[in-house]
mmCIF file of C-alpha atoms in Angstrom:
data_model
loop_
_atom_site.group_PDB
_atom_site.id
_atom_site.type_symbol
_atom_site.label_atom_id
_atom_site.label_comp_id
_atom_site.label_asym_id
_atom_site.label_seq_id
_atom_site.Cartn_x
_atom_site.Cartn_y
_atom_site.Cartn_z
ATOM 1 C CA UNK X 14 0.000 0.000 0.000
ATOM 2 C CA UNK X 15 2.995 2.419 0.282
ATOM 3 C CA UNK X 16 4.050 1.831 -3.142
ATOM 4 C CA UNK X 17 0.506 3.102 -4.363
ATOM 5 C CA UNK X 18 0.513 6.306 -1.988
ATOM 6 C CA UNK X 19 4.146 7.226 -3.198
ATOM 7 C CA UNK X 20 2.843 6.338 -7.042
ATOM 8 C CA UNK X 21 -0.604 8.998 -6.828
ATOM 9 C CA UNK X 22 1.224 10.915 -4.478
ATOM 10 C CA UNK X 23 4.024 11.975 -6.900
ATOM 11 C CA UNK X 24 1.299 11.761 -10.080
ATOM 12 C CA UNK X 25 -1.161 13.661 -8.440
ATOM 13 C CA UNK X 26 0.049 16.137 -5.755
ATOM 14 C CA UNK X 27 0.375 15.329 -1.851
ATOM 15 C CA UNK X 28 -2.176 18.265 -1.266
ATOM 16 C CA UNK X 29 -4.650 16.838 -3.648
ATOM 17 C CA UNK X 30 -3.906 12.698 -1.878
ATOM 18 C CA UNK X 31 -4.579 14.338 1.695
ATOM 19 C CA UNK X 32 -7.874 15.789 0.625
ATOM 20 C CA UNK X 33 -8.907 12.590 -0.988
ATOM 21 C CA UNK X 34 -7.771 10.426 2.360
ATOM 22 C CA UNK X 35 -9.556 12.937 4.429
ATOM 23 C CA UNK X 36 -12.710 12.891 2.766
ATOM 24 C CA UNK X 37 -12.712 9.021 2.703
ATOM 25 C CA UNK X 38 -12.279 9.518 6.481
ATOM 26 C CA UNK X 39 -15.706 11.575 6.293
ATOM 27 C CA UNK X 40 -17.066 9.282 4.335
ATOM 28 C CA UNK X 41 -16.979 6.391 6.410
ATOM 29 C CA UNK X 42 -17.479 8.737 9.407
ATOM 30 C CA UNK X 43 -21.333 9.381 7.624
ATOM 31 C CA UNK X 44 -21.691 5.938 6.596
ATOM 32 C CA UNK X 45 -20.992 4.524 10.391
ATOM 33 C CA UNK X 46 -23.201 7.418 12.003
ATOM 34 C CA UNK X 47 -26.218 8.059 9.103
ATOM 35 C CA UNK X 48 -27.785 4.457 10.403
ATOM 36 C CA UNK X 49 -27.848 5.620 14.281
ATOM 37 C CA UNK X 50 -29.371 8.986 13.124
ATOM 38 C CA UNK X 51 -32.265 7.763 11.510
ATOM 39 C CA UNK X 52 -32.980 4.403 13.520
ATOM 40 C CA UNK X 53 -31.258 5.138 16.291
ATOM 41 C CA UNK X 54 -29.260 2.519 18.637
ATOM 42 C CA UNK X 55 -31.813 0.077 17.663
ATOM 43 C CA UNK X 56 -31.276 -3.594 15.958
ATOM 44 C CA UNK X 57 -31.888 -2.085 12.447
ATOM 45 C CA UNK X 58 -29.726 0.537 12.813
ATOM 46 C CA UNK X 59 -27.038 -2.408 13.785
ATOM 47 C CA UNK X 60 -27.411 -4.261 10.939
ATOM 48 C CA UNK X 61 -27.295 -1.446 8.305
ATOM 49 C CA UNK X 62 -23.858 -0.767 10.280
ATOM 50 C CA UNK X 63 -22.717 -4.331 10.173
ATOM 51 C CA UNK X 64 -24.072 -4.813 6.266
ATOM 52 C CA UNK X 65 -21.433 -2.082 5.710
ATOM 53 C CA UNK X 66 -19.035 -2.798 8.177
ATOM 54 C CA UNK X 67 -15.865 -3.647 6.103
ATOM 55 C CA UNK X 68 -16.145 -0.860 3.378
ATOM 56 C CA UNK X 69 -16.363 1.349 6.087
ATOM 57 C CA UNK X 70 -13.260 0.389 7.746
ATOM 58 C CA UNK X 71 -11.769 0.115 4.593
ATOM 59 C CA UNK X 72 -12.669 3.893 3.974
ATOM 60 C CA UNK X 73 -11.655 4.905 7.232
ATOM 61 C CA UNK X 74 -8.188 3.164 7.086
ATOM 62 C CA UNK X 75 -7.259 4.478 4.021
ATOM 63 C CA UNK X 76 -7.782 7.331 4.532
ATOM 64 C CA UNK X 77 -6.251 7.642 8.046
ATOM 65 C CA UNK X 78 -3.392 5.676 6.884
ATOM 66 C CA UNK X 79 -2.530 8.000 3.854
ATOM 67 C CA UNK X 80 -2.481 10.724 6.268
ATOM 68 C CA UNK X 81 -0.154 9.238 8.564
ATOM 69 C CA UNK X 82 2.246 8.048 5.243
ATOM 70 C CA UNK X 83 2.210 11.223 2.944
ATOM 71 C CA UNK X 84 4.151 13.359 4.756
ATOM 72 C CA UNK X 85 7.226 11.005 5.054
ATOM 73 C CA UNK X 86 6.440 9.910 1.249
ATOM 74 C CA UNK X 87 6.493 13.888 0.202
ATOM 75 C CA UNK X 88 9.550 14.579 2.204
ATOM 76 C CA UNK X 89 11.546 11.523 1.016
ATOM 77 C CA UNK X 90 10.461 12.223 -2.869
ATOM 78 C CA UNK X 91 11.458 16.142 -2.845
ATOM 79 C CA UNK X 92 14.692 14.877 -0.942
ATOM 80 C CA UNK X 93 15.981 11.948 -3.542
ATOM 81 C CA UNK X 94 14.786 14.205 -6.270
ATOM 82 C CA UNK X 95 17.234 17.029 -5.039
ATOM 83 C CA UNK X 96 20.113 15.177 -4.294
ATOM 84 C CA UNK X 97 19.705 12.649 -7.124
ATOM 85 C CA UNK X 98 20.194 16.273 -9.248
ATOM 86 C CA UNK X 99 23.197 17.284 -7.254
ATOM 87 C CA UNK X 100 24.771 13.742 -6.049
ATOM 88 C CA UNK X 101 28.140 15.822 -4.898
ATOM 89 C CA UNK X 102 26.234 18.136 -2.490
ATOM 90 C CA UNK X 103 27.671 17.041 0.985
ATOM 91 C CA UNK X 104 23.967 18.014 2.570
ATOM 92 C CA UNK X 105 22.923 15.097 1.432
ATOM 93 C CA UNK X 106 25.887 12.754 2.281
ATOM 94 C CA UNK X 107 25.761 9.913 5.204
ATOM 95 C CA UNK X 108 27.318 10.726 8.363
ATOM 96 C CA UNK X 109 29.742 7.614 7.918
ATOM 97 C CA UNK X 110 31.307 6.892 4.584
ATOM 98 C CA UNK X 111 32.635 3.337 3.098
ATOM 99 C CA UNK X 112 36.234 3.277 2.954
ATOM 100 C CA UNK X 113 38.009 3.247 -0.516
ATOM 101 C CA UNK X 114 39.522 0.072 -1.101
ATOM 102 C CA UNK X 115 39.612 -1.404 -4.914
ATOM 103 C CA UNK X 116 40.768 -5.358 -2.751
ATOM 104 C CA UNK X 117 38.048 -5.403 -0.579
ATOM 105 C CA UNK X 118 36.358 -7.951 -2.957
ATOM 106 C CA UNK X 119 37.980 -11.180 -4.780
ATOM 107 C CA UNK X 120 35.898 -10.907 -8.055
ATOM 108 C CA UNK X 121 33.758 -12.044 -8.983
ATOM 109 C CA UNK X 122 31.614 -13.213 -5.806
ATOM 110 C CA UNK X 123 28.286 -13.249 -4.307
ATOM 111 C CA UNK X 124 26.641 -12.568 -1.275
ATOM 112 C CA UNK X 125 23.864 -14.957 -0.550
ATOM 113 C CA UNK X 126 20.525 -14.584 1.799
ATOM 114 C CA UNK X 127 18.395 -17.724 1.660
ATOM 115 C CA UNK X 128 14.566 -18.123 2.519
ATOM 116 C CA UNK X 129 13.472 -20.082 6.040
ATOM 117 C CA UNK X 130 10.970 -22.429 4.553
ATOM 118 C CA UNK X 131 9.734 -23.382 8.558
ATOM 119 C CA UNK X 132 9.912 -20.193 9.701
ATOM 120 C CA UNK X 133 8.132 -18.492 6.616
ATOM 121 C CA UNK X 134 5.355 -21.371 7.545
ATOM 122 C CA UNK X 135 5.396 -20.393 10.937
ATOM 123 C CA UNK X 136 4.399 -16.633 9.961
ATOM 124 C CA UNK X 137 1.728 -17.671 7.495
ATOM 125 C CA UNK X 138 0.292 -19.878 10.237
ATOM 126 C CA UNK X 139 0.414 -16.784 12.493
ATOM 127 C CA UNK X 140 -1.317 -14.282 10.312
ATOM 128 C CA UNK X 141 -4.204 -16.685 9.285
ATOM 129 C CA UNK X 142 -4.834 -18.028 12.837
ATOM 130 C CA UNK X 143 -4.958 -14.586 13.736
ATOM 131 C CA UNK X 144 -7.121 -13.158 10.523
ATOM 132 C CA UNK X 145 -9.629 -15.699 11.390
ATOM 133 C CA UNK X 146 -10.312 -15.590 14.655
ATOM 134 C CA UNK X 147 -11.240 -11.976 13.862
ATOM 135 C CA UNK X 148 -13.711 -12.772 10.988
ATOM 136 C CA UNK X 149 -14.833 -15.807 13.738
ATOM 137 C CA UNK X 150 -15.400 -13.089 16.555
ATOM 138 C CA UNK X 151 -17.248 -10.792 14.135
ATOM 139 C CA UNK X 152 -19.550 -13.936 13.124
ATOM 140 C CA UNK X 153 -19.955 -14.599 16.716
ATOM 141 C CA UNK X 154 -21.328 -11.079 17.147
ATOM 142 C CA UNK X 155 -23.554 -11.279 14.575
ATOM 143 C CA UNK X 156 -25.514 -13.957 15.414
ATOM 144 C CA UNK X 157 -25.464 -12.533 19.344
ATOM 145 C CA UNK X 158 -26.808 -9.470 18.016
ATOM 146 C CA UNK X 159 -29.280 -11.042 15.349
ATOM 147 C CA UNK X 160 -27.413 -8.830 12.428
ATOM 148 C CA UNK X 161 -27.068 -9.365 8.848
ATOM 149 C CA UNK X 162 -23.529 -9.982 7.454
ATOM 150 C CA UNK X 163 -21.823 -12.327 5.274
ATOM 151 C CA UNK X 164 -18.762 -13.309 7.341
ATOM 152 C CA UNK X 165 -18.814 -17.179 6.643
ATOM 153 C CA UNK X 166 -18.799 -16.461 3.035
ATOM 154 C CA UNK X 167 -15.963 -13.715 3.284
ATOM 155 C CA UNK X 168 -14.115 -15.982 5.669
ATOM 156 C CA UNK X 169 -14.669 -18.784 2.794
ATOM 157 C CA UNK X 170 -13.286 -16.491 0.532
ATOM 158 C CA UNK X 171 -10.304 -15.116 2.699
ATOM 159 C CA UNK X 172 -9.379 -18.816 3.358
ATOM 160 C CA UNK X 173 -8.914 -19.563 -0.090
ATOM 161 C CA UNK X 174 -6.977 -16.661 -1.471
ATOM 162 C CA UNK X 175 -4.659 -16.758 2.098
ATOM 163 C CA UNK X 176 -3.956 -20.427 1.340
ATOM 164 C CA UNK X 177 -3.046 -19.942 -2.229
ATOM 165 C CA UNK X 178 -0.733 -16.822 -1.386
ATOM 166 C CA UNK X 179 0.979 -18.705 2.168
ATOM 167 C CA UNK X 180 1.632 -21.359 -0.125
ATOM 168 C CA UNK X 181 3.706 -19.423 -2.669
ATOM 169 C CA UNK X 182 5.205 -17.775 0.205
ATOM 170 C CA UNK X 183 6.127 -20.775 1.939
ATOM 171 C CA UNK X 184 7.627 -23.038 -1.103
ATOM 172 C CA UNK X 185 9.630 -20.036 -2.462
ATOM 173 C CA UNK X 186 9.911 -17.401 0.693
ATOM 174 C CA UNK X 187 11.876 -14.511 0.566
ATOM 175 C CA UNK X 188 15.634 -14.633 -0.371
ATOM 176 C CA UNK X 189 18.605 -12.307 -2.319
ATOM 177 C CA UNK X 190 21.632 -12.839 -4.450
ATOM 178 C CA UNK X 191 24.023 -9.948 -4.670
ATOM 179 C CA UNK X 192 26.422 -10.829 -7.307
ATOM 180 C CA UNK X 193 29.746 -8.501 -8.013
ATOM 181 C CA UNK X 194 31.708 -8.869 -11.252
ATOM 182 C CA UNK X 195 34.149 -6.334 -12.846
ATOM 183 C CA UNK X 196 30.955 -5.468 -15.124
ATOM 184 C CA UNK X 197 29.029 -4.477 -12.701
ATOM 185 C CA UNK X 198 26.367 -5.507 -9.566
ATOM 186 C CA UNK X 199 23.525 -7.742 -9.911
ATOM 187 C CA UNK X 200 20.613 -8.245 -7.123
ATOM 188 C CA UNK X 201 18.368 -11.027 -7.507
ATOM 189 C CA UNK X 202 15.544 -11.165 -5.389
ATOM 190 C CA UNK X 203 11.640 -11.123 -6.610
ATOM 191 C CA UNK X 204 13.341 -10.176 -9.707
ATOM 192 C CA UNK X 205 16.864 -9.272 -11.425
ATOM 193 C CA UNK X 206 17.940 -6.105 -11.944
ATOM 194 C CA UNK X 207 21.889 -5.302 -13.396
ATOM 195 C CA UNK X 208 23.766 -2.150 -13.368
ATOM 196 C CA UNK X 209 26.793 -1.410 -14.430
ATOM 197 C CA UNK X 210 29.988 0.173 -12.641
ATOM 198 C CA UNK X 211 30.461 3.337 -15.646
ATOM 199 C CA UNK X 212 26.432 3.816 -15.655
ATOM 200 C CA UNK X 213 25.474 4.644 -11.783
ATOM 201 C CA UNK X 214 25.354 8.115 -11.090
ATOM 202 C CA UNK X 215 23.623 8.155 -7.045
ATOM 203 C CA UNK X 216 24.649 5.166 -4.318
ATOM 204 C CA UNK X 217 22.725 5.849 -1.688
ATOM 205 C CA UNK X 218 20.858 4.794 2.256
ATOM 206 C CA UNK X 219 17.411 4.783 1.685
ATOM 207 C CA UNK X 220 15.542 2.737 4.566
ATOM 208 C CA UNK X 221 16.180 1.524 7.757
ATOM 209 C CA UNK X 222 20.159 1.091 9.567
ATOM 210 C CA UNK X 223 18.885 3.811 12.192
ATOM 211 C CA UNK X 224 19.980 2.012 14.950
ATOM 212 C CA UNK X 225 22.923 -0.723 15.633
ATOM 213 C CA UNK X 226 21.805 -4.150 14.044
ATOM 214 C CA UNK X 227 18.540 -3.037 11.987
ATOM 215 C CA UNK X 228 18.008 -3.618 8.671
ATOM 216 C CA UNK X 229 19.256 -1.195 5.854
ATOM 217 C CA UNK X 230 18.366 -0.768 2.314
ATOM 218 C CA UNK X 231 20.882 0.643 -0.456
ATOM 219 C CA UNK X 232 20.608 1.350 -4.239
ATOM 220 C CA UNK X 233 22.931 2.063 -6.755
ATOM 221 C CA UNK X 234 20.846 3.682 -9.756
ATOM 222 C CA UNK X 235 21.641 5.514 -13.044
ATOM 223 C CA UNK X 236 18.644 7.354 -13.064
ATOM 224 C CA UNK X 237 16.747 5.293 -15.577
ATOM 225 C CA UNK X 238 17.759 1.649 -13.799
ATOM 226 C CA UNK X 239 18.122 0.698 -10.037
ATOM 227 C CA UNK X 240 19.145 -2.095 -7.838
ATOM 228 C CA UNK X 241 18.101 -2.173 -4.762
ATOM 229 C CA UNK X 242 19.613 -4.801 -2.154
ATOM 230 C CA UNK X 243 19.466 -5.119 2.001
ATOM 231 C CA UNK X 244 21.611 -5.537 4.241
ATOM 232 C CA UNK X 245 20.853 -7.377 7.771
ATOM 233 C CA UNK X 246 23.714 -7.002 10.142
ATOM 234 C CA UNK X 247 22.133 -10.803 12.286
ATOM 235 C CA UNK X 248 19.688 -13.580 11.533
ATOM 236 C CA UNK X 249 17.041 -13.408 14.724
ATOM 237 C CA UNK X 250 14.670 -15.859 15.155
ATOM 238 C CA UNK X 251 11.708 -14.240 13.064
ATOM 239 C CA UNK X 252 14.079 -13.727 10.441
ATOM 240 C CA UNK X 253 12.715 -15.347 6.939
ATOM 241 C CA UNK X 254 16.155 -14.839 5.443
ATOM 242 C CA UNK X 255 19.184 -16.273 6.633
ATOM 243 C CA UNK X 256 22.761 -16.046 6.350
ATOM 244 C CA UNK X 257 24.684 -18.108 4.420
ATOM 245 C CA UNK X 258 28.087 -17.498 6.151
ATOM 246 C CA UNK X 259 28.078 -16.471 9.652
ATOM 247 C CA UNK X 260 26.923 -13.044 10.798
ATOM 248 C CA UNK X 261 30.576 -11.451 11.075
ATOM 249 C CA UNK X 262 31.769 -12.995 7.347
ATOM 250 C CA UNK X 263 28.303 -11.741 6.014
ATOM 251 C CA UNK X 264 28.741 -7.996 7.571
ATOM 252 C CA UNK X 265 32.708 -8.396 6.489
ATOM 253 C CA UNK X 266 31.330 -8.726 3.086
ATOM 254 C CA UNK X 267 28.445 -6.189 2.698
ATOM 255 C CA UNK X 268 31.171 -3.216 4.362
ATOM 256 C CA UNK X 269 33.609 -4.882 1.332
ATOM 257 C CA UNK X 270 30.520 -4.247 -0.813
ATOM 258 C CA UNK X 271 30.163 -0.592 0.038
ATOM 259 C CA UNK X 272 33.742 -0.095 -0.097
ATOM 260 C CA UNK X 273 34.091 -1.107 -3.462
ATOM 261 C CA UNK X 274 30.613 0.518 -4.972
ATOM 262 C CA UNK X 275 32.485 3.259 -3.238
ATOM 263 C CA UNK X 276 35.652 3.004 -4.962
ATOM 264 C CA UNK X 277 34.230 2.147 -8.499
ATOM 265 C CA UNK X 278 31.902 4.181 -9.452
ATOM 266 C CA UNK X 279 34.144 7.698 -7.271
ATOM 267 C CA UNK X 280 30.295 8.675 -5.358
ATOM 268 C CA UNK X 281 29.548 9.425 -1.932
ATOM 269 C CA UNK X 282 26.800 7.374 -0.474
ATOM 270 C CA UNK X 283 23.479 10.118 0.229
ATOM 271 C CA UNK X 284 21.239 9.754 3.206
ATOM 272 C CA UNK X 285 17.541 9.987 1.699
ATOM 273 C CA UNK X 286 15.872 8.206 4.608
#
């Protein structure tokens, strides 16, 4: 859902996005309180509620989580805009830059982050059990309350589109290749995406590594091509990556990595977090 704020955000104005996510938050406002006006608290004016129940919370979240996003989503655009345009301007720069050092990296090599099969079952187990004892406690209330509402069906429904999407997530969860030639760096992920040494023009921090062992995401881009590539200091528990090496060869190679984006492609690594 971020993507799509960021994506009408930029296309359409933040000013105009904030209007339209506050007047989604009246609009479920009216459709939660119009029933209670004309019925009053009575069983009818319940089930009208309840008949409407998830496109009003659907309204209402939308449009209180927009508001909540854009202003992080409009400060982080204007910012990588800017210093994508002037790479060199030290404003812009992280506090600590990668060391220069042309052998910090036998090439070619990769740096490997496999998918936890049990533990990416173990979080689709989670979510579900959790999703449905919602839609359960919702049915529950229904029928207490004699009130109209299709839960069985939607939880139907839910069940069969969660199990589809846990088990693509489970046989092929999460993972990421970071391969390093003399070319130039390749990430592999969800997809592959290649960019070479003489074409990046902005290496930069753009999510997360705000405090000691947190994920951090990077990109090198050329303006017109990206890759994009994390960079997880320790496996925990939850994690649905894991190492491939142990955690001080894998952070000995991802501060080789930086190093050596640093020393060939000659740019400072920007802060746009």
């Amino acid at each position: 859902m971020d993507v799509i704020f960021a994506l009408l955000g930029d296309k359409f104005g933040w000013k105009t996005m904030r209007i339209i996510c506050c007047a989604l938050i009246l609009l479920g406002v009216v459709m939660l309180t119009t029933p209670f006006i004309f019925h009053g608290f009575t069983f009818e004016g319940w089930r009208e509620v309840f008949s409407d129940f998830f496109l009003i919370f659907m309204l209402i979240g939308f449009g209180v989580f927009g508001n909540i996003l854009i202003p992080t989503f409009s400060r982080r655009i204007s910012r990588a805009r800017t210093a994508f345009a002037n790479p060199t301007v030290e404003t812009y720069w992280a506090t600590v830059q990668p060391t220069s050092d042309t052998a910090a990296l036998v090439l070619p090599t990769s740096i490997d982050l496999d998918g936890r099969h049990k533990v990416a079952l173990g979080w689709a187990v989670a979510v579900y059990a959790i999703s449905a004892l919602a839609l359960l406690l919702a049915q529950v209330i229904a029928v207490s309350f004699a009130l109209d509402g299709h839960i069985l069906l939607l939880f139907a429904l839910f069940s069969v589109l969660y199990t589809v999407g846990a088990a693509i997530f489970v046989a092929e969860p999460p993972h990421q290749t970071i391969r390093i030639t003399e070319a130039g760096l390749t990430a592999r992920s969800m997809e592959s995406r290649t960019i070479a040494w003489d074409k990046a023009c902005v290496f930069a921090l753009v999510e997360g590594g705000k405090r000691p062992g947190s994920t951090a995401i990077y990109i090198l881009s050329s303006g017109r091509n990206s890759v994009r590539w994390s960079y997880r200091p320790r496996t925990r528990w939850y994690s649905v990556t894991t190492l491939t090496t142990s955690d001080e060869e894998y952070r000995r190679q991802m501060n080789a990595l930086l190093s050596y984006i640093a020393t060939r492609t000659g740019l400072p690594l920007l802060d746009l977090r």
